[in-house]
């Protein structure tokens, strides 16, 4: 066979490690398909597919593809994995805005997996020397990659974290201990165990040689099954509240759903009035609290008397406060706010209990670097007014319960949800509008709500304009889930909690610790590579 550039690169890599018997990298003809399959395997782990065991398989495949590669090759293979994962996962972003935003976002997210591929290649000498550390190193690198992706640029985009693929997995319970970072670490650690098992020379008929392989596979299974022993929930108040979620639906899906703003508001008012009629007739229980979704009133009810009167009509009829998702004008000209505002029966809007979304979505709710962005696509001008962020956590004291309100994509950000619990939230509420997306996006978002419920030991709910809406217990079970693009009103009794889980108490520290260890591993690998290079140079 002719000697290729890749062969020479891997020979040089072997020299750096300094072990003649060190395993070679996968041939490129196997590494490229492995990288693509890694992305597809992880994709299938997420809703709506829900094949969660494939997440660690994907981690293992990417680790095998990038191991002992040159850094550029590791970047390329990681990028392939990222494209295979994010391009189909984020397809819902092109339903109504065209291909360009979808392509740019997918490529940006794939770039972080390219960095992971570089890091995986970089630590190869270290894990070859300390093979027992390979699974742990794999877990640390994944947490560090997600920590970076969750924060950069413009506040980050945490969609597609490994933790969010585990909504029906035993590993979800680990969120009670350390939140999403610990779940991601466990998934990647499991993948690292599979990788270490698969990379070994198969012993054939030598039964004793199978022992290490069996031990690694058994450790992966034990880690997954052992997570079932982790408790869930937090200390409760002993009280329950009956909550109604109103999913009013929209006249039509797409970006122009708000061209029918009055119709959307009327849908939610009418559905609430129907519920009130059922309560009066004795066919439905009276709720203590009603939750409407994000954008249920895109007409500012504080400035538009007709809109305000319609919401008051609904609140008075049902006899319970309504958490309304509203678009509010101001504070300055050309600015708007995405808010959750409590509307009380008899008195109307309670301005002391108003939450303004703290993390507006860049290029969707506001346009950073607008002049430059317009050079890339004129579609940025569809965002006519920039949403301004709020400054306070979404702690809403409704009377029946203290709510932890987050709006739409905010549920993906650890700190935004945790702040509401630290502020006294007894029940988590996610107001969202999925009218511009599809059912896959809605189910992915509901998976995040499930993780947050376990993480903080709180009952949680998601209220969507079009679906999927539903309730989640503190152990992550879903009830009352609605269909997509339908009108529905769902009621559930929910227990209130005021205790704090280990994850809530620990806050960001588990992620900082794991990411810090990842940096230490990268530094140690760099030192080993330099030492081996000096040895090779001295030998010449």
mmCIF file of C-alpha atoms in Angstrom, residues 276-439:
data_model
loop_
_atom_site.group_PDB
_atom_site.id
_atom_site.type_symbol
_atom_site.label_atom_id
_atom_site.label_comp_id
_atom_site.label_asym_id
_atom_site.label_seq_id
_atom_site.Cartn_x
_atom_site.Cartn_y
_atom_site.Cartn_z
ATOM 1 C CA UNK A 276 -65.062 28.989 33.552
ATOM 2 C CA UNK A 277 -68.349 27.729 32.143
ATOM 3 C CA UNK A 278 -67.285 24.173 32.922
ATOM 4 C CA UNK A 279 -66.386 25.187 36.469
ATOM 5 C CA UNK A 280 -69.790 26.858 36.916
ATOM 6 C CA UNK A 281 -71.519 23.737 35.618
ATOM 7 C CA UNK A 282 -69.554 21.542 37.992
ATOM 8 C CA UNK A 283 -67.896 19.529 35.221
ATOM 9 C CA UNK A 284 -64.398 20.896 35.801
ATOM 10 C CA UNK A 285 -62.545 21.806 39.010
ATOM 11 C CA UNK A 286 -61.885 25.459 39.744
ATOM 12 C CA UNK A 287 -58.201 26.271 39.240
ATOM 13 C CA UNK A 288 -56.218 28.260 41.777
ATOM 14 C CA UNK A 289 -54.032 29.594 38.972
ATOM 15 C CA UNK A 290 -54.227 29.826 35.172
ATOM 16 C CA UNK A 291 -51.162 29.977 32.929
ATOM 17 C CA UNK A 292 -51.241 31.352 29.409
ATOM 18 C CA UNK A 293 -48.221 30.902 27.108
ATOM 19 C CA UNK A 294 -45.682 33.323 25.744
ATOM 20 C CA UNK A 295 -47.165 35.672 23.112
ATOM 21 C CA UNK A 296 -50.736 34.904 24.183
ATOM 22 C CA UNK A 297 -51.206 38.674 24.043
ATOM 23 C CA UNK A 298 -48.926 40.301 21.496
ATOM 24 C CA UNK A 299 -51.090 43.393 21.938
ATOM 25 C CA UNK A 300 -49.744 45.329 24.922
ATOM 26 C CA UNK A 301 -52.614 44.968 27.422
ATOM 27 C CA UNK A 302 -51.206 47.773 29.566
ATOM 28 C CA UNK A 303 -51.660 50.264 26.719
ATOM 29 C CA UNK A 304 -54.478 48.767 24.699
ATOM 30 C CA UNK A 305 -57.722 49.068 26.619
ATOM 31 C CA UNK A 306 -59.546 46.448 24.536
ATOM 32 C CA UNK A 307 -56.862 43.842 25.130
ATOM 33 C CA UNK A 308 -56.764 44.622 28.842
ATOM 34 C CA UNK A 309 -60.539 44.361 29.122
ATOM 35 C CA UNK A 310 -60.591 40.975 27.417
ATOM 36 C CA UNK A 311 -57.975 39.561 29.801
ATOM 37 C CA UNK A 312 -59.857 41.013 32.778
ATOM 38 C CA UNK A 313 -63.023 39.371 31.461
ATOM 39 C CA UNK A 314 -61.271 35.994 31.493
ATOM 40 C CA UNK A 315 -59.718 36.486 34.951
ATOM 41 C CA UNK A 316 -63.010 37.622 36.456
ATOM 42 C CA UNK A 317 -64.898 34.708 34.914
ATOM 43 C CA UNK A 318 -62.487 32.050 36.141
ATOM 44 C CA UNK A 319 -61.992 33.744 39.522
ATOM 45 C CA UNK A 320 -58.255 33.048 39.591
ATOM 46 C CA UNK A 321 -55.092 34.944 38.672
ATOM 47 C CA UNK A 322 -53.797 34.420 35.134
ATOM 48 C CA UNK A 323 -50.107 34.506 34.244
ATOM 49 C CA UNK A 324 -50.252 36.142 30.815
ATOM 50 C CA UNK A 325 -47.452 36.020 28.254
ATOM 51 C CA UNK A 326 -47.464 39.506 26.767
ATOM 52 C CA UNK A 327 -45.398 41.748 24.522
ATOM 53 C CA UNK A 328 -45.080 45.124 26.221
ATOM 54 C CA UNK A 329 -43.978 48.322 24.514
ATOM 55 C CA UNK A 330 -41.016 50.329 25.768
ATOM 56 C CA UNK A 331 -39.346 51.426 27.881
ATOM 57 C CA UNK A 332 -37.897 53.474 25.004
ATOM 58 C CA UNK A 333 -39.177 54.035 21.509
ATOM 59 C CA UNK A 334 -38.423 51.124 19.211
ATOM 60 C CA UNK A 335 -38.053 48.743 22.145
ATOM 61 C CA UNK A 336 -40.318 45.975 23.405
ATOM 62 C CA UNK A 337 -40.310 43.490 26.263
ATOM 63 C CA UNK A 338 -41.241 39.823 26.334
ATOM 64 C CA UNK A 339 -42.985 39.483 29.662
ATOM 65 C CA UNK A 340 -45.029 37.332 31.967
ATOM 66 C CA UNK A 341 -47.509 39.491 33.879
ATOM 67 C CA UNK A 342 -49.924 38.436 36.589
ATOM 68 C CA UNK A 343 -53.541 39.442 35.940
ATOM 69 C CA UNK A 344 -55.746 39.233 39.023
ATOM 70 C CA UNK A 345 -59.546 38.937 39.053
ATOM 71 C CA UNK A 346 -61.205 42.173 40.042
ATOM 72 C CA UNK A 347 -58.059 44.317 39.979
ATOM 73 C CA UNK A 348 -56.386 43.514 36.663
ATOM 74 C CA UNK A 349 -52.664 43.749 35.973
ATOM 75 C CA UNK A 350 -50.401 43.417 39.017
ATOM 76 C CA UNK A 351 -47.337 45.386 37.950
ATOM 77 C CA UNK A 352 -45.433 44.276 41.044
ATOM 78 C CA UNK A 353 -45.534 40.710 39.693
ATOM 79 C CA UNK A 354 -44.157 41.210 36.200
ATOM 80 C CA UNK A 355 -41.238 39.222 34.772
ATOM 81 C CA UNK A 356 -39.347 40.460 31.723
ATOM 82 C CA UNK A 357 -37.404 37.846 29.777
ATOM 83 C CA UNK A 358 -33.743 38.181 30.711
ATOM 84 C CA UNK A 359 -32.229 36.376 27.743
ATOM 85 C CA UNK A 360 -33.811 37.523 24.464
ATOM 86 C CA UNK A 361 -32.762 35.365 21.528
ATOM 87 C CA UNK A 362 -30.125 37.083 19.338
ATOM 88 C CA UNK A 363 -31.131 37.555 15.689
ATOM 89 C CA UNK A 364 -34.704 36.572 16.583
ATOM 90 C CA UNK A 365 -35.777 38.941 19.354
ATOM 91 C CA UNK A 366 -32.975 41.435 18.898
ATOM 92 C CA UNK A 367 -30.233 41.912 16.318
ATOM 93 C CA UNK A 368 -26.688 42.443 17.596
ATOM 94 C CA UNK A 369 -24.343 44.185 15.154
ATOM 95 C CA UNK A 370 -27.355 44.964 12.970
ATOM 96 C CA UNK A 371 -25.400 46.802 10.258
ATOM 97 C CA UNK A 372 -23.009 43.903 9.794
ATOM 98 C CA UNK A 373 -25.781 41.311 10.078
ATOM 99 C CA UNK A 374 -27.740 43.073 7.318
ATOM 100 C CA UNK A 375 -24.773 42.522 4.977
ATOM 101 C CA UNK A 376 -25.196 38.790 5.508
ATOM 102 C CA UNK A 377 -28.999 38.702 5.208
ATOM 103 C CA UNK A 378 -31.691 41.323 4.802
ATOM 104 C CA UNK A 379 -33.969 39.042 6.849
ATOM 105 C CA UNK A 380 -32.653 40.626 10.029
ATOM 106 C CA UNK A 381 -34.962 43.524 9.236
ATOM 107 C CA UNK A 382 -37.887 41.251 10.062
ATOM 108 C CA UNK A 383 -36.914 42.024 13.667
ATOM 109 C CA UNK A 384 -38.176 45.614 13.613
ATOM 110 C CA UNK A 385 -37.919 46.318 17.345
ATOM 111 C CA UNK A 386 -35.265 44.984 19.682
ATOM 112 C CA UNK A 387 -36.484 43.185 22.771
ATOM 113 C CA UNK A 388 -34.739 44.545 25.837
ATOM 114 C CA UNK A 389 -33.728 42.135 28.622
ATOM 115 C CA UNK A 390 -35.097 42.204 32.120
ATOM 116 C CA UNK A 391 -32.897 42.465 35.164
ATOM 117 C CA UNK A 392 -34.632 40.378 37.827
ATOM 118 C CA UNK A 393 -35.241 36.607 38.112
ATOM 119 C CA UNK A 394 -38.715 35.395 37.201
ATOM 120 C CA UNK A 395 -40.068 35.050 40.728
ATOM 121 C CA UNK A 396 -43.822 35.729 40.521
ATOM 122 C CA UNK A 397 -45.868 35.678 43.722
ATOM 123 C CA UNK A 398 -49.307 34.757 42.495
ATOM 124 C CA UNK A 399 -50.953 34.239 45.877
ATOM 125 C CA UNK A 400 -51.689 30.528 45.568
ATOM 126 C CA UNK A 401 -48.001 29.814 44.840
ATOM 127 C CA UNK A 402 -44.636 31.416 44.207
ATOM 128 C CA UNK A 403 -43.826 30.755 40.565
ATOM 129 C CA UNK A 404 -40.446 30.441 38.911
ATOM 130 C CA UNK A 405 -41.196 31.867 35.469
ATOM 131 C CA UNK A 406 -38.841 31.437 32.521
ATOM 132 C CA UNK A 407 -39.798 32.221 28.959
ATOM 133 C CA UNK A 408 -39.203 29.925 25.977
ATOM 134 C CA UNK A 409 -35.508 29.145 25.316
ATOM 135 C CA UNK A 410 -34.551 30.393 28.785
ATOM 136 C CA UNK A 411 -35.320 26.925 30.113
ATOM 137 C CA UNK A 412 -32.093 25.740 28.454
ATOM 138 C CA UNK A 413 -29.936 28.048 30.609
ATOM 139 C CA UNK A 414 -29.010 26.639 34.007
ATOM 140 C CA UNK A 415 -28.627 29.923 35.876
ATOM 141 C CA UNK A 416 -31.881 31.505 34.714
ATOM 142 C CA UNK A 417 -33.947 28.639 36.119
ATOM 143 C CA UNK A 418 -31.848 28.249 39.268
ATOM 144 C CA UNK A 419 -32.226 31.945 40.105
ATOM 145 C CA UNK A 420 -35.991 31.548 40.395
ATOM 146 C CA UNK A 421 -35.626 28.673 42.870
ATOM 147 C CA UNK A 422 -33.072 30.601 44.894
ATOM 148 C CA UNK A 423 -35.636 33.420 44.920
ATOM 149 C CA UNK A 424 -38.279 31.184 46.503
ATOM 150 C CA UNK A 425 -40.090 29.583 43.563
ATOM 151 C CA UNK A 426 -42.291 26.671 44.604
ATOM 152 C CA UNK A 427 -43.382 25.723 41.092
ATOM 153 C CA UNK A 428 -41.529 26.087 37.773
ATOM 154 C CA UNK A 429 -43.393 27.622 34.828
ATOM 155 C CA UNK A 430 -42.154 27.723 31.240
ATOM 156 C CA UNK A 431 -44.155 30.022 28.962
ATOM 157 C CA UNK A 432 -43.339 29.375 25.326
ATOM 158 C CA UNK A 433 -44.523 30.009 21.788
ATOM 159 C CA UNK A 434 -43.818 27.202 19.335
ATOM 160 C CA UNK A 435 -45.961 28.593 16.499
ATOM 161 C CA UNK A 436 -42.883 29.397 14.432
ATOM 162 C CA UNK A 437 -41.340 25.924 14.906
ATOM 163 C CA UNK A 438 -42.558 22.325 14.857
ATOM 164 C CA UNK A 439 -43.412 19.448 17.145
#
